Short mmCIF file of C-alpha atoms and ligand atoms in Angstrom, two decimals:
data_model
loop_
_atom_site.label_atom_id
_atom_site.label_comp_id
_atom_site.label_asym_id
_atom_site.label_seq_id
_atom_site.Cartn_x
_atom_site.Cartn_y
_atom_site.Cartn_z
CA UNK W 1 225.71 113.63 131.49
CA UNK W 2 227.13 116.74 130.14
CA UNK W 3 225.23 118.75 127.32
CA UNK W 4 228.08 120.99 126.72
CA UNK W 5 229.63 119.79 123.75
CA UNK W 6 233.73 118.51 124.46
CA UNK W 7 236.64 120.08 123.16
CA UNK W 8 237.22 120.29 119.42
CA UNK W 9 239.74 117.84 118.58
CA UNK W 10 240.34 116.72 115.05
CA UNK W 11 242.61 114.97 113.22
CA UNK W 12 244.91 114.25 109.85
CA UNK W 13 245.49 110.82 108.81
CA UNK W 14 247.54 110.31 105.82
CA UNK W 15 248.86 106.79 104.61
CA UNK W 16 252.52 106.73 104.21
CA UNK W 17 252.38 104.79 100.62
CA UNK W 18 253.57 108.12 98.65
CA UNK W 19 254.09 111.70 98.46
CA UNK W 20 251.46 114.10 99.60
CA UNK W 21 249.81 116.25 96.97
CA UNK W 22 247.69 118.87 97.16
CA UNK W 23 244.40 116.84 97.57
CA UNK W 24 246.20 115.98 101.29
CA UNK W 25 247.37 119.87 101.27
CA UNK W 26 243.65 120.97 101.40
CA UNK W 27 242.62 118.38 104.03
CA UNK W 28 245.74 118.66 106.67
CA UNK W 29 244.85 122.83 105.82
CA UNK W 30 241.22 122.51 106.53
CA UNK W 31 241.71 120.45 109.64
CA UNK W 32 243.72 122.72 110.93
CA UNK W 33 242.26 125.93 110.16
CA UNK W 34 239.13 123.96 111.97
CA UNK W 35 240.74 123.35 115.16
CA UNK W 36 242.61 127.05 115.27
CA UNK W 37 238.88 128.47 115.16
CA UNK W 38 237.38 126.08 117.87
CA UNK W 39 240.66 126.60 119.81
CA UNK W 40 240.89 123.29 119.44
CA UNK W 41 243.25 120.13 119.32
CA UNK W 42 244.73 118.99 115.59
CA UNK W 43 246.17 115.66 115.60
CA UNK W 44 248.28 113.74 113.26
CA UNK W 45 247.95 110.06 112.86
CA UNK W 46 249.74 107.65 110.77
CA UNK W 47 247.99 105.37 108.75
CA UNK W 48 250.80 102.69 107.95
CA UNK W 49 249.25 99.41 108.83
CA UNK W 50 249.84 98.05 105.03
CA UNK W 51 253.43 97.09 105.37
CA UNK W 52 254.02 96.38 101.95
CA UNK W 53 253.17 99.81 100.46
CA UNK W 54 253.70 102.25 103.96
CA UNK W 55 257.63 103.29 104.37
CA UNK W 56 259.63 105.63 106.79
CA UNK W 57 260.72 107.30 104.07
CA UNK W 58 257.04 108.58 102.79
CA UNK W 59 256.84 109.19 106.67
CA UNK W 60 259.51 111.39 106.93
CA UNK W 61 258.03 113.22 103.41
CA UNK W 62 254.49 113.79 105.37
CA UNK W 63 256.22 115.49 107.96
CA UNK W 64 258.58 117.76 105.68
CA UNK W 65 255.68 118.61 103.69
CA UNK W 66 253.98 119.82 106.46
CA UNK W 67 256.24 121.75 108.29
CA UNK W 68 256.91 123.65 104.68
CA UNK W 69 253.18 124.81 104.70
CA UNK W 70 253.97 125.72 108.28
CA UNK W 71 251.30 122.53 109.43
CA UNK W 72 251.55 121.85 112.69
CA UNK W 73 250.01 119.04 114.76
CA UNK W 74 249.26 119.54 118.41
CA UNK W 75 251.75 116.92 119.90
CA UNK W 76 253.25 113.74 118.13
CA UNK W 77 251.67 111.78 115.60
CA UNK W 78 249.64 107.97 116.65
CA UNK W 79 251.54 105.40 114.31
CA UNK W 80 248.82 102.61 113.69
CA UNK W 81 251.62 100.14 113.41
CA UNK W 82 252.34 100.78 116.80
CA UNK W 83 248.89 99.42 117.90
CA UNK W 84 248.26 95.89 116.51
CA UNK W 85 247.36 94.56 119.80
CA UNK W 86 244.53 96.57 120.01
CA UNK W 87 243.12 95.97 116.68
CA UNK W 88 243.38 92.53 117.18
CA UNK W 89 241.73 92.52 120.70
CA UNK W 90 239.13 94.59 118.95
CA UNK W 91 238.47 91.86 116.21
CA UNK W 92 238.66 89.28 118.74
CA UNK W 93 235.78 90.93 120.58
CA UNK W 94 233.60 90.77 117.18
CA UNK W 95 234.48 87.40 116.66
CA UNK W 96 233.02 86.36 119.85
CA UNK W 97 230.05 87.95 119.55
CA UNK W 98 230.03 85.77 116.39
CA UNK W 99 229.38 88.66 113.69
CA UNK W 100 233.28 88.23 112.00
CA UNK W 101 234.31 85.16 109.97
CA UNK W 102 237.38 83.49 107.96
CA UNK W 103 236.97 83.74 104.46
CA UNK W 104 238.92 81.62 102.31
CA UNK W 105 237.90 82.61 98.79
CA UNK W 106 241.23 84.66 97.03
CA UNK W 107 240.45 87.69 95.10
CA UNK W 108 240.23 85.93 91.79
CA UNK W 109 238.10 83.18 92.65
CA UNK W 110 235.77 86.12 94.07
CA UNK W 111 236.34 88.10 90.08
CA UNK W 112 235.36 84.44 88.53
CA UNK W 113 232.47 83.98 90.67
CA UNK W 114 231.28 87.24 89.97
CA UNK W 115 231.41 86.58 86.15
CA UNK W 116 229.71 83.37 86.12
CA UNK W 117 227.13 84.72 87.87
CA UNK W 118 226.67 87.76 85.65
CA UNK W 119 226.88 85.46 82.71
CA UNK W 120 224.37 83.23 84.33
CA UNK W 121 221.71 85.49 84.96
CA UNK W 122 222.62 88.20 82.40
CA UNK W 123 222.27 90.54 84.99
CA UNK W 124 225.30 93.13 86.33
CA UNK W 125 226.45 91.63 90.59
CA UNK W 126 226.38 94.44 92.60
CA UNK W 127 229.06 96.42 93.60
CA UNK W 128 229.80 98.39 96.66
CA UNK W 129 230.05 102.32 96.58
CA UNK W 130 233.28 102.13 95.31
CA UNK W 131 232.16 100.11 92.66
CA UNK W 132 233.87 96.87 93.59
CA UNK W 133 231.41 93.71 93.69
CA UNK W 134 230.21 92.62 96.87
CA UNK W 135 230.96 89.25 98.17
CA UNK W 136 229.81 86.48 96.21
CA UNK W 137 229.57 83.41 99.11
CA UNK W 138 227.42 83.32 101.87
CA UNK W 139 228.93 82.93 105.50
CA UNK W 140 227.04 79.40 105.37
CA UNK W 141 228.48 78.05 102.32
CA UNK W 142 230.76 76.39 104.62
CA UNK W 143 229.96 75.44 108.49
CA UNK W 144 231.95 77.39 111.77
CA UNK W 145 233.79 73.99 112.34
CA UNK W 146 235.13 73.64 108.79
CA UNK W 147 236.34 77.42 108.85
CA UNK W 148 237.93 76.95 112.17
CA UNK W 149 240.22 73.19 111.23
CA UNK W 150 241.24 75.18 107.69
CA UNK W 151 242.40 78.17 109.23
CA UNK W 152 243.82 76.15 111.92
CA UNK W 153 245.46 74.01 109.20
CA UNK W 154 247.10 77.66 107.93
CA UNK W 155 245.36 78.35 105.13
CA UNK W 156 245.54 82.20 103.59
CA UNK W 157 242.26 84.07 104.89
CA UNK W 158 240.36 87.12 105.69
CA UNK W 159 238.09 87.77 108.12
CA UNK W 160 234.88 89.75 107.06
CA UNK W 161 232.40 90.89 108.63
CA UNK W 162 228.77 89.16 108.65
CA UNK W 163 227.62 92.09 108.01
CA UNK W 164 223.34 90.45 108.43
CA UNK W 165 224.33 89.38 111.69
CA UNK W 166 226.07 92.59 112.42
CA UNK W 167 222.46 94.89 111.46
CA UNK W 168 220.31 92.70 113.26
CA UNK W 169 222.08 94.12 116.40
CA UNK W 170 220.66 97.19 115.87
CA UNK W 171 217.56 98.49 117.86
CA UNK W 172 217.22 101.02 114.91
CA UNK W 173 218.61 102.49 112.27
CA UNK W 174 222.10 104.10 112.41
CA UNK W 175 223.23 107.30 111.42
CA UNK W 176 225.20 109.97 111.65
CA UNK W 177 225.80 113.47 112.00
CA UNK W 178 227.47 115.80 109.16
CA UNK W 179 228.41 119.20 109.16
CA UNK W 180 227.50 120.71 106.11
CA UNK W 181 229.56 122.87 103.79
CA UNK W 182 231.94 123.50 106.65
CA UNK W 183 233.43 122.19 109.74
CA UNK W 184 231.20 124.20 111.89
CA UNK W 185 227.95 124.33 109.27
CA UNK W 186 224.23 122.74 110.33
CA UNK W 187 224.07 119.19 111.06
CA UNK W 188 222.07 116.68 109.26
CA UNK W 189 221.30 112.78 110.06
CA UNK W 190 222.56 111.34 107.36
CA UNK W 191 221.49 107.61 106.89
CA UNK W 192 223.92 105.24 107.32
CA UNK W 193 223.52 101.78 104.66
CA UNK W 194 225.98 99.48 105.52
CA UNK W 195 224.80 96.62 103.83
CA UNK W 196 225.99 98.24 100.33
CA UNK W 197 229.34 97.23 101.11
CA UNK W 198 228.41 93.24 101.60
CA UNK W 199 230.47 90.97 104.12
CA UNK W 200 233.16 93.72 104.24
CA UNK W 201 236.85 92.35 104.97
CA UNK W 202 238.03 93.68 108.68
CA UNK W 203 241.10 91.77 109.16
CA UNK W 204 243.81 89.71 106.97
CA UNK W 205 245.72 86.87 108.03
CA UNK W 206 249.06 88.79 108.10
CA UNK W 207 247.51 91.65 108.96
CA UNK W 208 244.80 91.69 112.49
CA UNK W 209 243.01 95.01 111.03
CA UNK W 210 242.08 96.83 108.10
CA UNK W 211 241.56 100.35 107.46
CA UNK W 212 237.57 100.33 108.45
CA UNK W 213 238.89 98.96 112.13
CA UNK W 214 241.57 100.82 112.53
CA UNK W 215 240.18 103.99 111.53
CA UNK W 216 237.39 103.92 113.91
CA UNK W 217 239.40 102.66 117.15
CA UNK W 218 241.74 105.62 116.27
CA UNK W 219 239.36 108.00 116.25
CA UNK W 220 237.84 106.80 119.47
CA UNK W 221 241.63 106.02 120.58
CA UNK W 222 242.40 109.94 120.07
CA UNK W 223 239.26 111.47 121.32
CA UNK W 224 238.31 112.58 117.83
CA UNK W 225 235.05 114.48 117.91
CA UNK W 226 235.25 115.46 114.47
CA UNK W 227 236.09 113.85 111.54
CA UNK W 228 237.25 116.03 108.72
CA UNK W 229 237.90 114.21 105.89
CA UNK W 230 237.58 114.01 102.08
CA UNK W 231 233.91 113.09 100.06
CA UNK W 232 235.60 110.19 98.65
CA UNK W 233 235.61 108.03 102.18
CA UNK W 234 231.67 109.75 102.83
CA UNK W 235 230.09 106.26 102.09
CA UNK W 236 232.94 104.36 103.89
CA UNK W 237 231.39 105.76 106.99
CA UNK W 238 228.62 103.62 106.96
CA UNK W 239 230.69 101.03 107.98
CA UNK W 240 232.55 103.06 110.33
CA UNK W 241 229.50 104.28 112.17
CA UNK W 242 228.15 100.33 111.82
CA UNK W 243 231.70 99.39 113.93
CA UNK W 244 231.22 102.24 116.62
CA UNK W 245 227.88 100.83 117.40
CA UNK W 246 229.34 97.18 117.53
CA UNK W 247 232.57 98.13 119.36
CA UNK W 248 230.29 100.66 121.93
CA UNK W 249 232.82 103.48 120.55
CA UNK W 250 231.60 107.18 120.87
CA UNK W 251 230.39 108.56 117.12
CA UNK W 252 232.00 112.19 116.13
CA UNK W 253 230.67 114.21 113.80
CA UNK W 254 231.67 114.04 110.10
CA UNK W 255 232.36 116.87 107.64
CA UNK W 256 233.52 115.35 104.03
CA UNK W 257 234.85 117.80 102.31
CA UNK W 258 235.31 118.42 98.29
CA UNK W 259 237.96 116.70 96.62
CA UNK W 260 240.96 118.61 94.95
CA UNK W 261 240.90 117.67 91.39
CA UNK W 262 242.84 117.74 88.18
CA UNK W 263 242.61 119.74 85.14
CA UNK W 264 240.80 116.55 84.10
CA UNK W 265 238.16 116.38 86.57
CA UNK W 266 239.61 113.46 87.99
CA UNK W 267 241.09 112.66 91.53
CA UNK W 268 244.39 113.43 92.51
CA UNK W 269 246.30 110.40 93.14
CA UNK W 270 249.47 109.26 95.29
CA UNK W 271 251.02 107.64 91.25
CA UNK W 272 250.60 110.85 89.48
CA UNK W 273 253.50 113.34 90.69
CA UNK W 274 252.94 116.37 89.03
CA UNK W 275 250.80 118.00 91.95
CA UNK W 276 252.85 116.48 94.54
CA UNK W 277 254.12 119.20 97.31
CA UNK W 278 257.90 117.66 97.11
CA UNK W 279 257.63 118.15 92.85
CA UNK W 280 256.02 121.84 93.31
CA UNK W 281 258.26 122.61 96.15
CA UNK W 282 261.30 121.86 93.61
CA UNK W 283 259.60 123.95 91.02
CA UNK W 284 260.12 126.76 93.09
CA UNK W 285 255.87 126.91 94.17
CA UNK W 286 255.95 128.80 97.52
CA UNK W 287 253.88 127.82 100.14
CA UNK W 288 251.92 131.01 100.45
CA UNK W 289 251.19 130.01 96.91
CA UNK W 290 250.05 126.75 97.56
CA UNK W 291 247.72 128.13 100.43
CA UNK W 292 246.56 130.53 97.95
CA UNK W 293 245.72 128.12 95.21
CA UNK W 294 244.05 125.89 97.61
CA UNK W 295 241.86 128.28 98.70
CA UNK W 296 240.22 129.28 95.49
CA UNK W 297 238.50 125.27 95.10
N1 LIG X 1 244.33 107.17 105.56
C1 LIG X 1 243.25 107.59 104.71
C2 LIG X 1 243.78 108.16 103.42
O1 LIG X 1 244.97 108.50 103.36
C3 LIG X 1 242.37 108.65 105.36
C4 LIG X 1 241.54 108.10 106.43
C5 LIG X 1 240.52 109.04 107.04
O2 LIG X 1 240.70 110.27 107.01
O3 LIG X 1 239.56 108.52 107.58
O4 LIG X 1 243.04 108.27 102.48
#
C-alpha cells in the first residue's frame, strides 16, 4: 500500500431547497480555494434526494450563483437523485447484516412518548446534538416477524439504524481525522460518539436513503478525500464515520469550518433572504465584494 497521500479532491454539496446565501458562499469559496492550492479536484454534488422541498429551479439558482462568484467545479455536478439504486443496495446490505430496522412510530407519537416520559420521571429525555430527542422505543418492543408482515401489509415506516448492534461491530473505537483551523492545518483524532444520536433514521419508506447514507456513499462515490464542510454538520460525522466502517467505505479527512452568521449571532438560513446571493446580487453587491466580505469572518 501506498504512503503517499492521493490527490486532493474535495467537494460542495448544497441542497437545492432554496437560494444560496453567503453561509454556502464561504463554503463553495473555501473548497475551492482548498483544491486550487493542493492542485487539486473541486467537485459539485447535488444534494436533492428530498423531493418535496429540492426543485430544478433552486438547481439552476446554485449554478448561477456560482458562476457569478466565478465558482467553478472541476467537471459536472453528481445529482443524488440520480442514484437511488445505490442507496438502496447500500441499505439493503445493512439490513442483512441485521443492524437496520422498520420503525413504525410517526413523529408525534415519538413527541408524546417523549413527554410522558419526561412527565413520568421528572427528568428532561435526551436529545441528540442537534437537540432533537432520541428515539423513545427499543428495536425489541416489537419482534423481526411482526415488523416484517406490517411493513409488508404497507404500513408508513422508517428504517433506523440499531445503532447497539451497529457499535458492537467495532473492534475499537472510531474516529476521525480533522484538519484544524484550515484545510491543510495539523490533524487531530477526534472521537467519534455515535450513540448520541440514538437509533438514527437511514431510510424512509418513499424515500431508500437519507442524508447520513447518502452523504457518505457520495463521498466514497466521488473519491472525496476531504471533507470541507461547515461546524454545524461536525457532530453529524459521527454517524458518518460509524457508516464508513459498516459499509467498508474509505474515511477522508474532515475540516468543519466556522459558520457565517448574522448580525444576530445566529445562523444563516435558506427562509431568511436578506443575505441571499440572488437578493445582494439585485442590490447591486459585486462579487469582488462578496469575496471581500467573506473573507474578513
Ligand atoms: N447538503 C448539506 C447542506 O446543504 C451539506 C452536506 C455536507 O456538506 O456534508 O447542508
Amino acid at each position: 500500500m501506498s504512503l503517499l497521500p492521493g490527490p486532493f479532491v474535495c467537494r460542495f454539496a448544497p441542497s437545492p431547497n432554496g437560494r444560496l446565501h453567503l453561509g454556502h458562499a464561504y463554503s463553495a469559496m473555501v473548497n475551492e480555494a482548498a483544491a486550487r492550492r493542493a492542485r487539486g479536484t473541486f467537485l459539485l454534488r447535488i444534494e436533492d434526494i428530498d423531493a418535496t422541498r429540492c426543485r430544478r429551479e433552486y438547481e439552476a439558482g446554485i449554478m448561477e450563483d456560482l458562476a457569478w462568484l466565478s465558482i467553478t467545479p472541476d467537471g459536472p455536478p453528481r445529482r443524488q437523485s440520480e442514484h437511488f439504486a445505490e442507496y438502496a443496495a447500500a441499505l439493503a446490505r445493512l439490513e442483512a447484516l441485521g443492524l437496520v430496522y422498520p420503525a413504525f412510530e410517526s413523529r408525534g407519537e415519538i413527541l408524546r412518548a417523549v413527554r410522558a416520559r419526561e412527565a413520568e420521571t421528572g427528568l428532561p429525555h435526551p436529545r441528540d446534538p442537534d437537540g432533537g430527542p432520541l428515539f423513545p422505543f427499543a428495536r425489541e418492543s416489537m419482534s423481526d416477524a411482526a415488523r416484517a408482515a406490517r411493513r409488508a401489509a404497507g404500513a408508513p415506516f422508517v428504517m433506523r439504524l440499531d445503532m447497539a448492534r451497529a457499535l458492537a461491530t467495532r473492534d475499537a473505537p472510531l474516529s476521525w481525522l480533522e484538519a484544524q483551523g484550515t484545510p491543510e492545518g495539523p490533524l487531530l483524532a477526534v472521537p467519534a460518539e455515535p450513540a448520541r444520536w440514538g437509533d438514527v433514521i437511514l431510510a424512509r419508506r418513499e424515500v431508500p436513503t437519507s442524508y447520513h447514507l447518502s452523504v457518505v456513499m457520495d463521498d466514497a462515490a466521488q473519491g472525496i478525500g476531504h471533507v470541507i464542510r461547515g461546524m454545524d454538520l461536525f457532530e453529524a460525522t459521527a454517524v458518518h464515520r460509524l457508516l464508513q466502517h459498516l459499509l467498508r467505505l474509505p474515511p477522508p479527512v474532515y475540516h468543519h469550518h466556522r459558520l457565517i452568521l448574522d448580525q444576530a449571532g445566529r445562523k444563516l438560513s435558506k427562509s431568511s433572504d436578506a443575505t441571499s446571493l440572488a437578493a445582494l446580487r439585485a442590490a447591486g453587491v459585486t462579487p469582488q465584494e462578496v469575496r471581500q466580505r467573506l473573507e474578513l469572518f
